PDB file of C-alpha atoms in Angstrom:
ATOM      1  CA  MET A   1      99.129 100.272  81.353  1.00  0.00           C
ATOM      2  CA  LEU A   2     100.808  97.455  82.827  1.00  0.00           C
ATOM      3  CA  SER A   3     103.699  99.363  83.981  1.00  0.00           C
ATOM      4  CA  GLU A   4     101.686 101.737  85.965  1.00  0.00           C
ATOM      5  CA  THR A   5      99.830  98.634  87.427  1.00  0.00           C
ATOM      6  CA  GLN A   6     103.384  96.980  88.383  1.00  0.00           C
ATOM      7  CA  GLN A   7     103.843 100.718  89.826  1.00  0.00           C
ATOM      8  CA  ARG A   8     100.745 100.608  91.906  1.00  0.00           C
ATOM      9  CA  LEU A   9     101.695  97.218  92.883  1.00  0.00           C
ATOM     10  CA  ASP A  10     105.346  98.122  94.203  1.00  0.00           C
ATOM     11  CA  ALA A  11     103.689 101.080  96.208  1.00  0.00           C
ATOM     12  CA  TRP A  12     101.080  98.637  97.381  1.00  0.00           C
ATOM     13  CA  GLY A  13     103.665  96.465  98.524  1.00  0.00           C
ATOM     14  CA  HIS A  14     105.424  99.344 100.395  1.00  0.00           C
ATOM     15  CA  TRP A  15     102.185 100.408 102.082  1.00  0.00           C
ATOM     16  CA  VAL A  16     101.640  96.699 103.388  1.00  0.00           C
ATOM     17  CA  ARG A  17     105.018  96.304 104.914  1.00  0.00           C
ATOM     18  CA  SER A  18     104.591  99.811 106.321  1.00  0.00           C
ATOM     19  CA  GLY A  19     101.567  98.806 108.124  1.00  0.00           C
ATOM     20  CA  GLY A  20      98.735  99.741 105.976  1.00  0.00           C
ATOM     21  CA  VAL A  21      95.877 101.932 106.677  1.00  0.00           C
ATOM     22  CA  ASN A  22      95.867 105.585 108.329  1.00  0.00           C
ATOM     23  CA  LEU A  23      99.776 106.085 107.659  1.00  0.00           C
ATOM     24  CA  GLY A  24      99.415 109.236 107.271  1.00  0.00           C
ATOM     25  CA  VAL A  25     102.154 109.595 104.632  1.00  0.00           C
ATOM     26  CA  LYS A  26     101.784 112.017 101.794  1.00  0.00           C
ATOM     27  CA  GLY A  27     104.308 112.742  99.015  1.00  0.00           C
ATOM     28  CA  VAL A  28     107.295 110.949  98.712  1.00  0.00           C
ATOM     29  CA  SER A  29     109.002 108.859 101.722  1.00  0.00           C
ATOM     30  CA  LEU A  30     112.576 108.223 101.919  1.00  0.00           C
ATOM     31  CA  ALA A  31     114.303 105.030 103.355  1.00  0.00           C
ATOM     32  CA  VAL A  32     115.874 106.202 106.629  1.00  0.00           C
ATOM     33  CA  GLY A  33     119.586 107.191 106.121  1.00  0.00           C
ATOM     34  CA  SER A  34     118.989 106.888 102.321  1.00  0.00           C
ATOM     35  CA  SER A  35     118.211 109.273  99.360  1.00  0.00           C
ATOM     36  CA  VAL A  36     116.405 106.494  97.600  1.00  0.00           C
ATOM     37  CA  ALA A  37     112.753 107.118  97.176  1.00  0.00           C
ATOM     38  CA  MET A  38     110.102 104.676  98.449  1.00  0.00           C
ATOM     39  CA  PRO A  39     107.059 104.240  96.704  1.00  0.00           C
ATOM     40  CA  VAL A  40     103.982 106.119  98.373  1.00  0.00           C
ATOM     41  CA  CYS A  41     100.385 104.771  97.951  1.00  0.00           C
ATOM     42  CA  ALA A  42      97.154 106.207  99.155  1.00  0.00           C
ATOM     43  CA  ASP A  43      95.187 104.437 101.391  1.00  0.00           C
ATOM     44  CA  ASP A  44      92.195 104.253  98.956  1.00  0.00           C
ATOM     45  CA  ASP A  45      94.777 103.320  96.050  1.00  0.00           C
ATOM     46  CA  ALA A  46      96.401 100.645  98.043  1.00  0.00           C
ATOM     47  CA  LEU A  47      92.974  99.364  99.393  1.00  0.00           C
ATOM     48  CA  ASP A  48      91.848  98.847  95.753  1.00  0.00           C
ATOM     49  CA  VAL A  49      95.033  97.004  94.819  1.00  0.00           C
ATOM     50  CA  ASP A  50      94.506  95.078  98.259  1.00  0.00           C
ATOM     51  CA  ARG A  51      91.217  93.840  97.011  1.00  0.00           C
ATOM     52  CA  ALA A  52      92.312  92.865  93.633  1.00  0.00           C
ATOM     53  CA  VAL A  53      95.030  90.651  95.011  1.00  0.00           C
ATOM     54  CA  ALA A  54      92.485  89.066  97.548  1.00  0.00           C
ATOM     55  CA  ARG A  55      90.232  88.021  94.494  1.00  0.00           C
ATOM     56  CA  LEU A  56      93.208  86.716  92.433  1.00  0.00           C
ATOM     57  CA  LYS A  57      94.295  84.799  95.653  1.00  0.00           C
ATOM     58  CA  ARG A  58      90.684  83.232  95.593  1.00  0.00           C
ATOM     59  CA  ARG A  59      90.648  82.642  92.242  1.00  0.00           C
ATOM     60  CA  ASP A  60      93.956  81.132  91.872  1.00  0.00           C
ATOM     61  CA  ARG A  61      95.801  80.513  94.934  1.00  0.00           C
ATOM     62  CA  LEU A  62      99.376  80.035  93.354  1.00  0.00           C
ATOM     63  CA  LEU A  63      99.285  83.287  91.107  1.00  0.00           C
ATOM     64  CA  GLY A  64      98.343  85.026  94.161  1.00  0.00           C
ATOM     65  CA  GLN A  65     101.257  83.300  96.251  1.00  0.00           C
ATOM     66  CA  ILE A  66     103.403  84.455  93.234  1.00  0.00           C
ATOM     67  CA  LEU A  67     102.530  88.031  93.230  1.00  0.00           C
ATOM     68  CA  THR A  68     102.769  88.432  97.233  1.00  0.00           C
ATOM     69  CA  MET A  69     106.402  86.920  96.980  1.00  0.00           C
ATOM     70  CA  ALA A  70     107.352  89.352  94.475  1.00  0.00           C
ATOM     71  CA  TYR A  71     105.790  92.393  95.950  1.00  0.00           C
ATOM     72  CA  LEU A  72     105.520  92.069  99.582  1.00  0.00           C
ATOM     73  CA  ARG A  73     108.349  89.789 100.094  1.00  0.00           C
ATOM     74  CA  GLN A  74     110.464  91.309  97.546  1.00  0.00           C
ATOM     75  CA  TYR A  75     111.853  87.808  96.235  1.00  0.00           C
ATOM     76  CA  SER A  76     113.788  87.161  93.215  1.00  0.00           C
ATOM     77  CA  LEU A  77     112.355  85.023  90.542  1.00  0.00           C
ATOM     78  CA  SER A  78     114.992  82.080  91.192  1.00  0.00           C
ATOM     79  CA  ARG A  79     113.636  82.378  95.028  1.00  0.00           C
ATOM     80  CA  ILE A  80     110.043  82.658  93.867  1.00  0.00           C
ATOM     81  CA  ALA A  81     110.748  79.626  91.645  1.00  0.00           C
ATOM     82  CA  ARG A  82     112.201  77.255  94.031  1.00  0.00           C
ATOM     83  CA  GLU A  83     109.592  78.227  96.835  1.00  0.00           C
ATOM     84  CA  SER A  84     106.555  78.151  95.094  1.00  0.00           C
ATOM     85  CA  GLY A  85     107.702  74.478  93.402  1.00  0.00           C
ATOM     86  CA  VAL A  86     106.771  76.385  89.800  1.00  0.00           C
ATOM     87  CA  GLY A  87     110.429  74.965  88.705  1.00  0.00           C
ATOM     88  CA  SER A  88     112.675  77.604  86.724  1.00  0.00           C
ATOM     89  CA  ARG A  89     112.956  81.580  86.756  1.00  0.00           C
ATOM     90  CA  GLU A  90     111.303  81.478  83.475  1.00  0.00           C
ATOM     91  CA  ARG A  91     108.127  79.960  84.711  1.00  0.00           C
ATOM     92  CA  ALA A  92     107.966  82.446  87.805  1.00  0.00           C
ATOM     93  CA  ARG A  93     108.252  85.298  85.240  1.00  0.00           C
ATOM     94  CA  TYR A  94     105.512  84.129  83.260  1.00  0.00           C
ATOM     95  CA  LEU A  95     103.426  83.086  86.300  1.00  0.00           C
ATOM     96  CA  LEU A  96     104.037  86.715  87.736  1.00  0.00           C
ATOM     97  CA  GLY A  97     103.254  88.385  84.252  1.00  0.00           C
ATOM     98  CA  SER A  98     100.130  86.855  84.522  1.00  0.00           C
ATOM     99  CA  ALA A  99      99.241  87.714  87.849  1.00  0.00           C
ATOM    100  CA  GLU A 100     100.140  90.997  86.987  1.00  0.00           C
ATOM    101  CA  ALA A 101      98.080  91.128  84.123  1.00  0.00           C
ATOM    102  CA  TRP A 102      94.739  89.787  86.080  1.00  0.00           C
ATOM    103  CA  ILE A 103      95.387  92.773  88.749  1.00  0.00           C
ATOM    104  CA  ASP A 104      95.752  95.116  85.795  1.00  0.00           C
ATOM    105  CA  ALA A 105      92.123  94.042  84.180  1.00  0.00           C
ATOM    106  CA  CYS A 106      90.827  94.129  87.689  1.00  0.00           C
ATOM    107  CA  LEU A 107      91.739  97.199  88.267  1.00  0.00           C
ATOM    108  CA  PHE A 108      90.998  98.986  84.839  1.00  0.00           C
ATOM    109  CA  SER A 109      87.906  97.189  84.197  1.00  0.00           C
TER     110      SER A 109
END
């Protein structure tokens, strides 16, 4: 189930970067000049994820920061570790996993 949450977070990140609500996009969108499929997220689903991320940010600022670095800014684990001040890629991976698990529990409770 966590992989489904990661897919929803990927789609949510794309949704936010694309402007959010009322995009009117259906199906799979392709990057301009590319055949690479971009994740598509229905507004209702994206808003559910967005609310869960907002709750996480209120509960644990660092986990919220790491999650947004990973899914909105699409930073590597090395960059997340450096910019968040957690020290190592392994620690960043652990904290990202914790944030993803928190979102998973929030979405599927």
